[in-house]
């Protein structure tokens, strides 16, 4: 499998490139609009054809590159059917499988950070979006967020994966690049060590985080798959 982890520094977003080494068809998971030229250059350098863009959710902190990539490369956009964004070419649900030639990506519904969050699992790795972060988890105070649902998604679904499964999140704000299910089960600051559902809900309710800086621009744009008006001039 061809695999790259890419980073967008303004929103500290990780984007993942996964491709079949034989057919050279690729997916980008959570691409960021500001990085579009970097993706185009990387696809050309590696000789890859972009088949799909996969969103883990409707992001609140950056605009997705999905629509621009669709226009440029003909890639198909994929999003949860619970995300409230019918602009996607494929609306997926728990248990669906996205086949990229020799690579299969399984959709795992992991709602709670938003109502329409999914994770994607392939082989020994899982792309958890903002459901499970390294040492933390997504906030639950907007976009249909629900701490109890997030607890259930993480403990019943993600923590049920083998301990050695590699965890690749949509963000890290401290430069960490990956974790494992076993490490998060043991020491995640918000849910590790068997924290109870009630204690987790109370902890999330007390966070009082500032609003993401780009939320007012990002959410409407991402509900339209990242379609932005062409710039004049
Ligand atoms: N300072 C960042 C904060 C972004 C933010 O709140 N991110 C969300 C994901 S969309 C989150 O859940 N962060 C987890 C946390 O801060 O614990 C910004 O303005 O973009
Ligand atoms: Fe998010």
PDB file of N, CA, C and O in Angstrom, residues 29 54 78 92-100 103-110 118-123 125-128 157-158 161-162:
ATOM      1  N   UNK A  29      -7.885  11.134   2.405  1.00  0.00           N
ATOM      2  CA  UNK A  29      -8.795  11.215   3.545  1.00  0.00           C
ATOM      3  C   UNK A  29      -8.630  12.598   4.174  1.00  0.00           C
ATOM      4  O   UNK A  29      -7.518  12.993   4.539  1.00  0.00           O
ATOM      5  N   UNK A  54     -12.317  10.954   0.891  1.00  0.00           N
ATOM      6  CA  UNK A  54     -13.137  10.469   2.003  1.00  0.00           C
ATOM      7  C   UNK A  54     -13.107  11.503   3.111  1.00  0.00           C
ATOM      8  O   UNK A  54     -12.034  11.900   3.563  1.00  0.00           O
ATOM      9  N   UNK A  78     -16.874  11.208  -0.754  1.00  0.00           N
ATOM     10  CA  UNK A  78     -17.529  10.244   0.132  1.00  0.00           C
ATOM     11  C   UNK A  78     -17.687  10.874   1.510  1.00  0.00           C
ATOM     12  O   UNK A  78     -16.745  11.483   2.043  1.00  0.00           O
ATOM     13  N   UNK A  92     -22.193   7.189   2.876  1.00  0.00           N
ATOM     14  CA  UNK A  92     -21.899   5.870   3.431  1.00  0.00           C
ATOM     15  C   UNK A  92     -22.448   5.716   4.848  1.00  0.00           C
ATOM     16  O   UNK A  92     -22.779   6.696   5.523  1.00  0.00           O
ATOM     17  N   UNK A  93     -22.520   4.461   5.274  1.00  0.00           N
ATOM     18  CA  UNK A  93     -23.043   4.121   6.595  1.00  0.00           C
ATOM     19  C   UNK A  93     -22.186   3.010   7.187  1.00  0.00           C
ATOM     20  O   UNK A  93     -21.375   2.375   6.487  1.00  0.00           O
ATOM     21  N   UNK A  94     -22.395   2.770   8.477  1.00  0.00           N
ATOM     22  CA  UNK A  94     -21.627   1.754   9.206  1.00  0.00           C
ATOM     23  C   UNK A  94     -21.613   0.429   8.442  1.00  0.00           C
ATOM     24  O   UNK A  94     -22.655  -0.057   8.014  1.00  0.00           O
ATOM     25  N   UNK A  95     -20.426  -0.138   8.296  1.00  0.00           N
ATOM     26  CA  UNK A  95     -20.304  -1.446   7.660  1.00  0.00           C
ATOM     27  C   UNK A  95     -20.095  -1.401   6.157  1.00  0.00           C
ATOM     28  O   UNK A  95     -19.731  -2.414   5.552  1.00  0.00           O
ATOM     29  N   UNK A  96     -20.301  -0.227   5.549  1.00  0.00           N
ATOM     30  CA  UNK A  96     -20.040  -0.124   4.103  1.00  0.00           C
ATOM     31  C   UNK A  96     -18.551  -0.319   3.840  1.00  0.00           C
ATOM     32  O   UNK A  96     -17.711  -0.058   4.712  1.00  0.00           O
ATOM     33  N   UNK A  97     -18.246  -0.759   2.635  1.00  0.00           N
ATOM     34  CA  UNK A  97     -16.847  -0.964   2.260  1.00  0.00           C
ATOM     35  C   UNK A  97     -16.558  -0.206   0.972  1.00  0.00           C
ATOM     36  O   UNK A  97     -17.352  -0.272   0.028  1.00  0.00           O
ATOM     37  N   UNK A  98     -15.455   0.515   0.982  1.00  0.00           N
ATOM     38  CA  UNK A  98     -15.026   1.244  -0.217  1.00  0.00           C
ATOM     39  C   UNK A  98     -13.871   0.443  -0.799  1.00  0.00           C
ATOM     40  O   UNK A  98     -12.859   0.215  -0.135  1.00  0.00           O
ATOM     41  N   UNK A  99     -14.058  -0.012  -2.025  1.00  0.00           N
ATOM     42  CA  UNK A  99     -13.054  -0.878  -2.651  1.00  0.00           C
ATOM     43  C   UNK A  99     -12.183  -0.041  -3.572  1.00  0.00           C
ATOM     44  O   UNK A  99     -12.688   0.600  -4.498  1.00  0.00           O
ATOM     45  N   UNK A 100     -10.901  -0.027  -3.280  1.00  0.00           N
ATOM     46  CA  UNK A 100      -9.947   0.679  -4.139  1.00  0.00           C
ATOM     47  C   UNK A 100      -9.013  -0.397  -4.688  1.00  0.00           C
ATOM     48  O   UNK A 100      -7.936  -0.635  -4.148  1.00  0.00           O
ATOM     49  N   UNK A 103      -7.258  -2.622  -2.175  1.00  0.00           N
ATOM     50  CA  UNK A 103      -7.380  -2.066  -0.817  1.00  0.00           C
ATOM     51  C   UNK A 103      -8.855  -1.894  -0.481  1.00  0.00           C
ATOM     52  O   UNK A 103      -9.615  -1.330  -1.278  1.00  0.00           O
ATOM     53  N   UNK A 104      -9.246  -2.367   0.705  1.00  0.00           N
ATOM     54  CA  UNK A 104     -10.628  -2.195   1.133  1.00  0.00           C
ATOM     55  C   UNK A 104     -10.648  -1.300   2.370  1.00  0.00           C
ATOM     56  O   UNK A 104      -9.897  -1.528   3.313  1.00  0.00           O
ATOM     57  N   UNK A 105     -11.504  -0.293   2.331  1.00  0.00           N
ATOM     58  CA  UNK A 105     -11.669   0.583   3.496  1.00  0.00           C
ATOM     59  C   UNK A 105     -13.056   0.354   4.060  1.00  0.00           C
ATOM     60  O   UNK A 105     -14.060   0.509   3.361  1.00  0.00           O
ATOM     61  N   UNK A 106     -13.086  -0.027   5.335  1.00  0.00           N
ATOM     62  CA  UNK A 106     -14.371  -0.289   6.003  1.00  0.00           C
ATOM     63  C   UNK A 106     -14.837   0.967   6.728  1.00  0.00           C
ATOM     64  O   UNK A 106     -14.050   1.625   7.420  1.00  0.00           O
ATOM     65  N   UNK A 107     -16.107   1.290   6.568  1.00  0.00           N
ATOM     66  CA  UNK A 107     -16.685   2.453   7.243  1.00  0.00           C
ATOM     67  C   UNK A 107     -17.173   2.012   8.623  1.00  0.00           C
ATOM     68  O   UNK A 107     -17.919   1.042   8.755  1.00  0.00           O
ATOM     69  N   UNK A 108     -16.718   2.736   9.652  1.00  0.00           N
ATOM     70  CA  UNK A 108     -17.190   2.478  11.020  1.00  0.00           C
ATOM     71  C   UNK A 108     -17.859   3.765  11.498  1.00  0.00           C
ATOM     72  O   UNK A 108     -17.196   4.810  11.610  1.00  0.00           O
ATOM     73  N   UNK A 109     -19.160   3.732  11.730  1.00  0.00           N
ATOM     74  CA  UNK A 109     -19.847   4.929  12.221  1.00  0.00           C
ATOM     75  C   UNK A 109     -19.361   5.212  13.639  1.00  0.00           C
ATOM     76  O   UNK A 109     -19.452   4.351  14.525  1.00  0.00           O
ATOM     77  N   UNK A 110     -18.828   6.419  13.850  1.00  0.00           N
ATOM     78  CA  UNK A 110     -18.313   6.805  15.180  1.00  0.00           C
ATOM     79  C   UNK A 110     -18.862   8.192  15.555  1.00  0.00           C
ATOM     80  O   UNK A 110     -18.104   9.137  15.741  1.00  0.00           O
ATOM     81  N   UNK A 118     -17.570   9.402  10.839  1.00  0.00           N
ATOM     82  CA  UNK A 118     -17.199   8.014  10.593  1.00  0.00           C
ATOM     83  C   UNK A 118     -15.683   7.881  10.685  1.00  0.00           C
ATOM     84  O   UNK A 118     -14.947   8.855  10.508  1.00  0.00           O
ATOM     85  N   UNK A 119     -15.241   6.638  10.964  1.00  0.00           N
ATOM     86  CA  UNK A 119     -13.839   6.274  10.866  1.00  0.00           C
ATOM     87  C   UNK A 119     -13.707   5.328   9.676  1.00  0.00           C
ATOM     88  O   UNK A 119     -14.689   4.705   9.259  1.00  0.00           O
ATOM     89  N   UNK A 120     -12.508   5.238   9.134  1.00  0.00           N
ATOM     90  CA  UNK A 120     -12.252   4.321   8.023  1.00  0.00           C
ATOM     91  C   UNK A 120     -11.122   3.395   8.446  1.00  0.00           C
ATOM     92  O   UNK A 120     -10.074   3.856   8.890  1.00  0.00           O
ATOM     93  N   UNK A 121     -11.333   2.079   8.312  1.00  0.00           N
ATOM     94  CA  UNK A 121     -10.308   1.106   8.706  1.00  0.00           C
ATOM     95  C   UNK A 121      -9.821   0.358   7.477  1.00  0.00           C
ATOM     96  O   UNK A 121     -10.629  -0.067   6.647  1.00  0.00           O
ATOM     97  N   UNK A 122      -8.517   0.226   7.361  1.00  0.00           N
ATOM     98  CA  UNK A 122      -7.964  -0.651   6.337  1.00  0.00           C
ATOM     99  C   UNK A 122      -6.764  -1.363   6.931  1.00  0.00           C
ATOM    100  O   UNK A 122      -5.871  -0.736   7.510  1.00  0.00           O
ATOM    101  N   UNK A 123      -6.748  -2.694   6.814  1.00  0.00           N
ATOM    102  CA  UNK A 123      -5.626  -3.486   7.321  1.00  0.00           C
ATOM    103  C   UNK A 123      -5.343  -3.186   8.774  1.00  0.00           C
ATOM    104  O   UNK A 123      -6.225  -3.269   9.626  1.00  0.00           O
ATOM    105  N   UNK A 125      -4.647  -0.346  10.196  1.00  0.00           N
ATOM    106  CA  UNK A 125      -4.779   1.056  10.627  1.00  0.00           C
ATOM    107  C   UNK A 125      -6.212   1.561  10.550  1.00  0.00           C
ATOM    108  O   UNK A 125      -7.004   1.090   9.743  1.00  0.00           O
ATOM    109  N   UNK A 126      -6.500   2.552  11.386  1.00  0.00           N
ATOM    110  CA  UNK A 126      -7.827   3.156  11.389  1.00  0.00           C
ATOM    111  C   UNK A 126      -7.669   4.677  11.405  1.00  0.00           C
ATOM    112  O   UNK A 126      -6.856   5.230  12.165  1.00  0.00           O
ATOM    113  N   UNK A 127      -8.436   5.331  10.530  1.00  0.00           N
ATOM    114  CA  UNK A 127      -8.437   6.787  10.424  1.00  0.00           C
ATOM    115  C   UNK A 127      -9.647   7.270  11.202  1.00  0.00           C
ATOM    116  O   UNK A 127     -10.790   7.046  10.785  1.00  0.00           O
ATOM    117  N   UNK A 128      -9.397   7.895  12.340  1.00  0.00           N
ATOM    118  CA  UNK A 128     -10.464   8.120  13.315  1.00  0.00           C
ATOM    119  C   UNK A 128     -11.079   9.510  13.249  1.00  0.00           C
ATOM    120  O   UNK A 128     -11.974   9.812  14.046  1.00  0.00           O
ATOM    121  N   UNK A 157     -16.748   0.573  19.694  1.00  0.00           N
ATOM    122  CA  UNK A 157     -16.334   0.267  18.323  1.00  0.00           C
ATOM    123  C   UNK A 157     -14.822   0.385  18.133  1.00  0.00           C
ATOM    124  O   UNK A 157     -14.189  -0.566  17.690  1.00  0.00           O
ATOM    125  N   UNK A 158     -14.246   1.535  18.449  1.00  0.00           N
ATOM    126  CA  UNK A 158     -12.811   1.691  18.190  1.00  0.00           C
ATOM    127  C   UNK A 158     -11.985   0.853  19.162  1.00  0.00           C
ATOM    128  O   UNK A 158     -11.030   0.181  18.762  1.00  0.00           O
ATOM    129  N   UNK A 161     -11.287  -2.822  18.306  1.00  0.00           N
ATOM    130  CA  UNK A 161     -10.299  -3.220  17.294  1.00  0.00           C
ATOM    131  C   UNK A 161      -9.075  -3.810  18.008  1.00  0.00           C
ATOM    132  O   UNK A 161      -8.854  -3.544  19.193  1.00  0.00           O
ATOM    133  N   UNK A 162      -8.266  -4.611  17.303  1.00  0.00           N
ATOM    134  CA  UNK A 162      -7.069  -5.171  17.947  1.00  0.00           C
ATOM    135  C   UNK A 162      -6.170  -4.078  18.536  1.00  0.00           C
ATOM    136  O   UNK A 162      -6.034  -3.003  17.947  1.00  0.00           O
TER     137      UNK A 162
END
